[in-house]
Amino acid sequence: MVPERLQDFKLKPLKCELNFLSKSDGSAILSQGDTVVLASVNGPLDIKTTSQNIEKATLEVLFCSKEGKPSVADRFKENVIRNTCETAILGCLYPRTGITLTIQELENYGGLLTCAVNCACLALINSGVGMRHVVAAVSCAVNEVGDLVLEPTQQEAESARALLYFVFDSRDKNLVTGFTEGTFSEDTYEEALVRCRLASDFVFQFYRDVVKKYSNVI
Amino acid sequence: MAEIFKHIYPSKYFNDYISRNVRPDGRKFDEHRDVKVNINAITSADASAAVKCGNSTVVCGIKLELAKPKAEEPDTGFLISNVELLPLCSSKFRPGPPSDHAQVINNIVSDIVMNSKCIDLKDLCLVHDKLAWVVYCDLVCLDYDGSIVDACIVAIMTSLKTLLLPSVSFDAETEEVKVDTSARLPLKIHGLPVATSFGIYEHIPRNIVLADPSAYEEEMCGGVGANLIVCWNKGLFCGIQKFGGSNLSTEDEKRTLVLAKEISKLVEGVIETCIKNDKVK
Amino acid sequence: MEGRPRALLERGLCSAVDAQWLMMMMMMMEGRDCLKSYDEVYSGLFDEKGHRKDGREMKEARAMYARGNFVSQAKGSSYIEMNKTKVVCSVFAPREISHQNEFSTVGQLFCEVKFAPFSCHLQRQPHVPDAEEKALSVALRKALEPTVCCHLFANFQIDIFVYILENDGACLAAAITAAGLALANGAVPMYDIITASSIAIIGDKMFIDPTEREEHLALSSPETKQNHGVITMSRMHGLKQIADFRQIGSLDVDCILKATDILEEECNKIVPKIQMILVRYINNGIIQQKKLAEAAKEREAALKIKMKEWSSSIIKISD
Amino acid sequence: MREQFLSNCEKNFIKKIILEGHRLDGRNYDESRKLDICFGSEYGSCIVSIGETKVLAQVSCEVVQPKQIRPNEGILYINVEISPMAAPQFEANRQTDLTVYLNRLLEKCYKDSKCIDLESLCIVVEEKVWSLRVDLKILNHEGNLIECSSIATLVSLAHFKRPDVTRSGESVIIHTLAENDPIPTVLYHYPVCLTFAIFQNNVLISDPSYIEETVCTSTTEDGNTIGGLLVVGMNQYKEICLLNHTEAAIHNSNIVHRAIQSAAERSKSVVDLIKAEIIRDDNLRQKRTKINFSDIITTNHVQSLSMKDLKICLKNYNINDIKMEEDNSPTEILDDKQDIKPEKSKYDVVASLPQTAEIKAKEGASTWIEISSESDVDSS
Amino acid sequence: MKVSIGDVVLPGDYFDEISTDNAKSRVVIGPGLRKEEDHVYITKAGVLKKKNPHTYWIDSYQKRVDIGGSTTAALSYLSFEGATKKNRPEVQVGDIIYAKLVIASKDMEPELVCIDSFGHKGRLGVLTDGFVFKCSINLIRKILSPQCPLLESLKNEWPFELAAGMNGRIWIKANSMKETIALGNAVLGAEFMSQEEIKKMSNNISATLAGHVY
């Protein structure tokens, strides 16, 4: 069932600040709507020989939620972000080194994981680590009626019949990472894919604006 | 000779095969390995199934227990699935606590079972806020030869379909529970989710999608955990998971979803026939 | 009994108060033999005609199904099934010794035996290696050490992993035989083929290859003063040496002597089966080698023909 | 990743300028960096930053069974975590001795000083009690972590409000924040930890930055450390609840008196600032304005990229006063040539003659070396 | 996305305006660009720059310089002027040295030397007292570029010695401590100013510095 009524398709307002922390090599704080995430990258470091990788850099991701107790959900988010960034970073330029990416959740009003992926990407841009392409994460939900809602809020996400997360690369908008929750039909999936791909253009444009702001000062 | 060449220069060995549109074990890109399913192999478990997809072997055993439901959800039972990647199934896994790859697989399998809503946890509740079934599904991987999530889902679904719950009588005052294991009634299952994994190999003109990758092919397509997993449940998708690995273009994605539909129909057929001839016997 | 409620507690599914109540319910589920007296259980072991519960003679061992090369990823592997006891074993060839402190001139064996969570009647904790598993791992290593030529792979370690899918008695014997077969299948240098079998003794009755219930009764001490216990013996057939002898319970001397003779016979009965499996595995290997060689020859012949045509066509053009 | 190594010349330079009465970033001895507090959307979550040192504090509560020895008291649990985000030399979830030190000091300052009324947290004696958990995350380590984290703990506890509870017979109903408004935690007094770095011939500086802290605790050639760190925990009534000293021994006691005097005014001013901030935040919430951490993000880029307080700064130098003098003309692309290391350094800074320092700019185009992955010619 | 010179670029964009009219001319692609089969792809975010004979590079903001090596660099004691096996150069742990990078590839251990190819010390070697501070790589490039007026204007104020390393470390030594701090402050302040702001600052440099020193 193709969703008849089109929800208004716009992304939550994006606000970002680069180089927020003085001690890390690259850092960014990003707010998507009310969800706020802080990410910090410590660029090619020398790490102990046991965890070194001969031909590419080892990426270590740490996701800290606000409450202290580490949970399985954090491990799942770390895994998603690590796999996504591993394809984006040109590991072969920094063999036998380590890159640590730390992500701190500040506010969670829905869409935490997509905000974390985008913030990690901005922090990597700020750190000057060589990247094959930039990634943009978009999520959408299928509510009870069956319509596609882009960037669901916390309540919409809980009551949704299905949640779809996509991460696209900036080269030719291929799918880097994608995972879903709940059941949905094939054409809803096609529709969501096309919609989110369009939405990812906004995010890439946002990245360009952020870099443009401080380009004249370089 | 080929074995030594494969160890010394694995990517070139694989590339030679792929450029000739064939895979090291002779299959085409969209062919999947044969699936063997066997029911009630383990008598000490309440229900069990052994599944072999090509060389990947998974045994699932279900044990039942009674427990008091959680205060927050007084009328839901518990379905706890646990995937164990043993050190004996592949040299990649070490003894000791489960590796983070095992936790990811565990996460994916329990997500798929929950997302597909094939089991309604409310059916597991016997007495409101007093007594409910706890279904422990322990999946044990005996041989890790790639796309282990498919074998796990087939194993857990087959054993759940053949599970018979003993009838329980409980009278409120004396809080006394009588379990008679003779009269058993099956658990209601809605739909039958089936998962199919695909490896995406980085290739110069266009990335190539390999159905049902073996351990070696998984290694070549971006390491462990970089598979695209598509789960299909009676006409609806109940999960499409892809974590990193090489990128997937739109037309490949469409073709993959169609392929996934066919493969899951075949696997559903295998499970149905296996259960049917078990009843005939 | 303790396993499951504590697991529920750890996972925070129910509070401590419910745990006691739940334990009582667990007894209900398992309610079979824990309330009966010793004699009732003892008589429960035999059916009406005086044979054992599963129809076997006292002297008769269970039919054994064994298979080599069971796990494709391992160097050597085996699967052994004795009626209800199912054991999988896989061997990984020489590896560096984990957390090594100094150079060891002799190779080391690392054995790990694990039970499946659904293997016995009471549910087992999957990740916490309990005492029984540790004891079995040590027993297995003790039994295999005399058979493996450790001096041939100095400073290396051989990993042997045994997984018991279902345990219906004599699981140590099955584990040792499976490990022996897996080592041979993995071409690990060994002095001789090792096989093992076990016997349970209650009073004057000797149960060969005991089931779990017989073993359980043999290990529990009776009121009257009489022989009871379980012996597991592993033997190297060719060299006629006993690799490992493990006895639990209180037995007088002549009863032990009688038991060892029976066990010796038992071990010898298994040896031809193991040898047949290994020979068949090697034959298959040779046949496959031949097939590959023939296929290669054909391809070369086809290539030669093409070469001849091609070279003849060139000569035509040139002259 | 090893600790950041401190060079000798930095050590000597800082020792000298401190003895001369200055400090690297232009502050005088008892001046501390700018204290800034901002609140998140939930009660009990705040980010406190002293200069560039930033700490996130989050308070959460749950109903638990009280301890047998204290059946009518709530439980307070404080936990500090330092992730690699704070500085590259920290490893993920590894308990370094710095975290143990911070945890111990905070426990002494907030649990043993009985500044929080634990009895008011009790719901049903022996059965149900509130357990408060304060999670502190060090976001950026620019020195003086103990002061920043202690202020963060205090602010988050004072700001935290727990859900209202009504007991009807046996069962206990926990109302959500929407039903009836939550109850603030009762604080008897407001203790704050303040740090002082002590250098030779009893120089006492407050709020040491990262470099001053490392210099103070680093050892000179002849083995003894240059100075010591004194942590004073004090509340607004000038009562001391914590005194902790690390590194070199103190020779005379009047340094400690001086430290306590300056700690008194400093703690008074900090506590007043905290109270003012909390009141301001309360009236904002009364007026239903939405408060969120995204308010920290400023959109004008130069502000974000420039470090608010430079590591090296003159007394009253301020980045924006440069801006104010000139209008901000439209940006034009900076044509800046890539300077690859030529044979001789491009700028031959001749040793400084008494009159002028000469920079002879060697002309000649910067020679380009082809950078390609195969040839491993020296590249920039 | 296709980009051209002077654009603000993101990793993943590609750029193929490389005019290789005469095949033999050598095209130099600097840091931040990577040649893959068909296009030249951009690996760092920043501004795409070109210098007329075929030289292209990306100007990006970076704090930690990447010389490719994954281990600490080696500096042999023989690589000092007049150093022989017997008389070792007096270098202690913790000294600041101004050295030249000889080997810096990603597969080999980076190597430093303190003598230039003729064996003379030149400016290289141990730097005594003064102060060193860390800043971003862009600032180094900015103040070292010939057009930058900052250093020119500073040199008229006080005599001082300055060494700027490509790894983001600047060493300054002036007569008095206060002057060193003032100079350091002026240099660090320029980090986030665009070119013409720096021009304005350096015009009235004396005012800004004099005003703040005492």
Tab-separated table of C-alpha atoms in Angstrom, chain C residues 39-242:
chain	number	residue	atom	x	y	z
C	39	ASP	CA	15.204	-49.129	46.486
C	40	GLU	CA	12.310	-47.867	44.374
C	41	VAL	CA	14.788	-46.153	42.076
C	42	TYR	CA	16.936	-49.272	42.004
C	43	SER	CA	14.026	-51.415	40.912
C	44	GLY	CA	13.113	-48.712	38.387
C	45	LEU	CA	16.365	-49.518	36.547
C	46	PHE	CA	15.090	-52.922	35.360
C	47	ASP	CA	12.084	-53.779	33.214
C	48	GLU	CA	9.867	-56.811	33.990
C	49	LYS	CA	12.130	-59.391	32.285
C	50	GLY	CA	15.164	-58.405	34.450
C	51	HIS	CA	16.954	-56.686	31.541
C	52	ARG	CA	17.973	-53.058	31.788
C	53	LYS	CA	15.429	-50.276	31.161
C	54	ASP	CA	16.445	-49.908	27.472
C	55	GLY	CA	16.376	-53.656	26.873
C	56	ARG	CA	20.145	-54.247	26.983
C	57	GLU	CA	21.935	-57.087	28.721
C	58	MET	CA	24.132	-56.240	31.681
C	59	LYS	CA	27.238	-56.889	29.542
C	60	GLU	CA	25.926	-55.251	26.386
C	61	ALA	CA	27.173	-51.754	25.464
C	62	ARG	CA	25.037	-49.309	23.486
C	63	ALA	CA	25.247	-49.263	19.700
C	64	MET	CA	27.760	-46.551	18.724
C	65	TYR	CA	27.586	-44.342	15.612
C	66	ALA	CA	30.810	-42.435	14.902
C	67	ARG	CA	31.922	-40.130	12.088
C	68	GLY	CA	35.124	-38.240	11.269
C	69	ASN	CA	35.515	-34.864	9.522
C	70	PHE	CA	32.318	-33.438	10.987
C	71	VAL	CA	33.328	-29.725	11.286
C	72	SER	CA	34.607	-28.314	7.921
C	73	GLN	CA	36.479	-25.405	9.544
C	74	ALA	CA	38.511	-27.502	12.000
C	75	LYS	CA	41.748	-29.358	11.264
C	76	GLY	CA	40.346	-32.586	12.673
C	77	SER	CA	36.856	-33.271	14.021
C	78	SER	CA	34.577	-36.154	15.003
C	79	TYR	CA	30.999	-36.891	16.119
C	80	ILE	CA	30.099	-39.827	18.346
C	81	GLU	CA	26.584	-40.936	19.230
C	82	MET	CA	25.867	-43.724	21.748
C	83	ASN	CA	22.088	-43.955	21.634
C	84	LYS	CA	21.238	-40.786	23.578
C	85	THR	CA	24.745	-39.509	24.419
C	86	LYS	CA	25.845	-37.197	21.583
C	87	VAL	CA	29.355	-35.664	21.603
C	88	VAL	CA	31.050	-33.386	19.026
C	89	CYS	CA	34.814	-32.825	19.155
C	90	SER	CA	37.033	-30.574	17.044
C	91	VAL	CA	40.816	-30.162	17.076
C	92	PHE	CA	42.727	-27.069	15.975
C	93	ALA	CA	46.307	-27.717	14.856
C	94	PRO	CA	49.391	-26.260	16.452
C	95	ARG	CA	48.775	-22.699	17.708
C	96	GLU	CA	50.864	-20.329	19.849
C	97	ILE	CA	50.511	-21.001	23.536
C	98	SER	CA	48.164	-18.408	25.059
C	99	HIS	CA	49.778	-16.150	27.773
C	100	GLN	CA	53.073	-18.027	27.609
C	101	ASN	CA	55.719	-17.336	30.219
C	102	GLU	CA	58.750	-19.318	29.030
C	103	PHE	CA	59.770	-21.490	26.076
C	104	SER	CA	58.395	-24.985	26.597
C	105	THR	CA	60.284	-27.769	24.859
C	106	VAL	CA	57.214	-30.022	24.932
C	107	GLY	CA	53.955	-29.272	23.124
C	108	GLN	CA	50.904	-28.615	25.335
C	109	LEU	CA	47.317	-29.856	25.118
C	110	PHE	CA	44.488	-27.438	25.869
C	111	CYS	CA	41.221	-29.301	26.453
C	112	GLU	CA	37.833	-27.755	27.055
C	113	VAL	CA	34.673	-29.794	27.637
C	114	LYS	CA	31.336	-27.958	27.627
C	115	PHE	CA	27.734	-29.126	28.117
C	116	ALA	CA	24.944	-27.759	25.931
C	117	PRO	CA	22.389	-25.760	27.967
C	118	PHE	CA	19.744	-28.308	26.885
C	119	SER	CA	21.960	-31.390	27.333
C	120	CYS	CA	20.659	-32.646	30.691
C	121	HIS	CA	17.319	-32.476	32.481
C	122	LEU	CA	18.085	-29.457	34.602
C	123	GLN	CA	18.883	-26.302	32.621
C	124	ARG	CA	22.549	-25.285	32.547
C	125	GLN	CA	24.055	-21.768	32.610
C	126	PRO	CA	25.561	-21.346	29.095
C	127	HIS	CA	28.616	-19.161	29.776
C	128	VAL	CA	29.641	-20.006	33.334
C	129	PRO	CA	31.943	-23.121	33.154
C	130	ASP	CA	30.758	-25.057	36.196
C	131	ALA	CA	32.743	-27.525	38.285
C	132	GLU	CA	31.695	-30.628	36.312
C	133	GLU	CA	32.905	-29.169	33.022
C	134	LYS	CA	36.266	-28.201	34.565
C	135	ALA	CA	36.689	-31.714	36.038
C	136	LEU	CA	35.912	-33.355	32.687
C	137	SER	CA	38.369	-31.055	30.870
C	138	VAL	CA	41.188	-32.040	33.275
C	139	ALA	CA	40.264	-35.761	32.997
C	140	LEU	CA	40.303	-35.538	29.179
C	141	ARG	CA	43.732	-33.847	29.161
C	142	LYS	CA	45.119	-36.466	31.568
C	143	ALA	CA	43.816	-39.265	29.318
C	144	LEU	CA	45.159	-37.777	26.043
C	145	GLU	CA	48.613	-36.723	27.268
C	146	PRO	CA	50.142	-40.236	27.111
C	147	THR	CA	48.796	-40.845	23.598
C	148	VAL	CA	49.879	-37.637	21.788
C	149	CYS	CA	53.596	-37.271	20.817
C	150	CYS	CA	53.986	-33.848	22.399
C	151	HIS	CA	57.753	-33.676	21.747
C	152	LEU	CA	57.140	-33.370	17.990
C	153	PHE	CA	55.630	-29.875	18.189
C	154	ALA	CA	57.707	-27.974	20.790
C	155	ASN	CA	56.353	-24.663	22.087
C	156	PHE	CA	53.008	-25.203	20.334
C	157	GLN	CA	49.583	-25.895	21.734
C	158	ILE	CA	46.886	-28.212	20.398
C	159	ASP	CA	43.342	-27.036	21.172
C	160	ILE	CA	40.792	-29.801	21.712
C	161	PHE	CA	37.186	-28.637	22.173
C	162	VAL	CA	34.531	-31.186	23.142
C	163	TYR	CA	30.842	-30.241	23.178
C	164	ILE	CA	28.258	-32.578	24.704
C	165	LEU	CA	24.930	-32.075	22.909
C	166	GLU	CA	23.063	-34.631	25.009
C	167	ASN	CA	24.288	-36.454	28.115
C	168	ASP	CA	22.806	-39.881	28.884
C	169	GLY	CA	25.690	-41.332	30.914
C	170	ALA	CA	29.313	-42.297	30.056
C	171	CYS	CA	29.964	-38.853	28.612
C	172	LEU	CA	33.656	-38.862	29.702
C	173	ALA	CA	34.252	-42.160	27.865
C	174	ALA	CA	32.478	-40.831	24.761
C	175	ALA	CA	34.502	-37.572	24.981
C	176	ILE	CA	37.841	-39.423	25.159
C	177	THR	CA	37.002	-41.700	22.219
C	178	ALA	CA	35.728	-38.726	20.174
C	179	ALA	CA	38.900	-36.720	20.973
C	180	GLY	CA	41.087	-39.681	19.947
C	181	LEU	CA	39.233	-39.959	16.638
C	182	ALA	CA	39.382	-36.185	16.031
C	183	LEU	CA	43.155	-36.095	16.727
C	184	ALA	CA	43.718	-38.977	14.310
C	185	ASN	CA	41.434	-37.271	11.752
C	186	GLY	CA	43.459	-34.078	12.152
C	187	ALA	CA	46.735	-35.948	11.439
C	188	VAL	CA	48.181	-35.120	14.859
C	189	PRO	CA	51.127	-37.470	15.622
C	190	MET	CA	49.913	-40.099	18.141
C	191	TYR	CA	51.425	-43.290	19.565
C	192	ASP	CA	48.259	-45.380	19.275
C	193	ILE	CA	44.477	-45.235	18.916
C	194	ILE	CA	42.825	-44.510	22.256
C	195	THR	CA	39.366	-45.749	23.222
C	196	ALA	CA	37.542	-45.501	26.530
C	197	SER	CA	34.561	-47.080	28.202
C	198	SER	CA	32.919	-46.915	31.602
C	199	ILE	CA	31.107	-49.230	33.978
C	200	ALA	CA	28.699	-48.559	36.884
C	201	ILE	CA	28.656	-50.983	39.838
C	202	ILE	CA	25.731	-51.249	42.270
C	203	GLY	CA	25.995	-54.070	44.782
C	204	ASP	CA	26.977	-57.093	42.699
C	205	LYS	CA	25.458	-55.823	39.460
C	206	MET	CA	27.847	-54.346	36.874
C	207	PHE	CA	26.263	-52.045	34.280
C	208	ILE	CA	28.442	-51.728	31.146
C	209	ASP	CA	28.214	-48.352	29.394
C	210	PRO	CA	25.728	-47.011	32.027
C	211	THR	CA	22.922	-44.595	31.244
C	212	GLU	CA	22.658	-41.383	33.234
C	213	ARG	CA	20.119	-42.833	35.702
C	214	GLU	CA	22.307	-45.886	36.390
C	215	GLU	CA	25.343	-43.673	36.874
C	216	HIS	CA	23.389	-41.338	39.161
C	217	LEU	CA	22.300	-44.245	41.352
C	218	ALA	CA	25.789	-45.813	41.407
C	219	LEU	CA	27.267	-42.546	42.666
C	220	SER	CA	24.656	-42.080	45.449
C	221	SER	CA	25.598	-44.018	48.605
C	222	PRO	CA	23.109	-46.750	49.600
C	223	GLU	CA	21.936	-47.356	53.220
C	224	THR	CA	23.385	-50.870	53.384
C	225	LYS	CA	27.175	-51.284	53.178
C	226	GLN	CA	27.747	-52.573	49.588
C	227	ASN	CA	29.900	-51.879	46.540
C	228	HIS	CA	28.871	-48.889	44.483
C	229	GLY	CA	30.800	-46.670	42.071
C	230	VAL	CA	31.662	-45.746	38.468
C	231	ILE	CA	34.934	-46.615	36.698
C	232	THR	CA	36.046	-44.988	33.435
C	233	MET	CA	39.095	-46.534	31.748
C	234	SER	CA	40.844	-45.437	28.557
C	235	ARG	CA	43.180	-47.887	26.873
C	236	MET	CA	45.723	-47.845	24.062
C	237	HIS	CA	44.999	-50.959	22.026
C	238	GLY	CA	48.245	-51.608	20.158
C	239	LEU	CA	50.602	-50.974	23.085
C	240	LYS	CA	48.173	-52.720	25.471
C	241	GLN	CA	48.627	-49.902	27.996
C	242	ILE	CA	46.002	-48.232	30.184
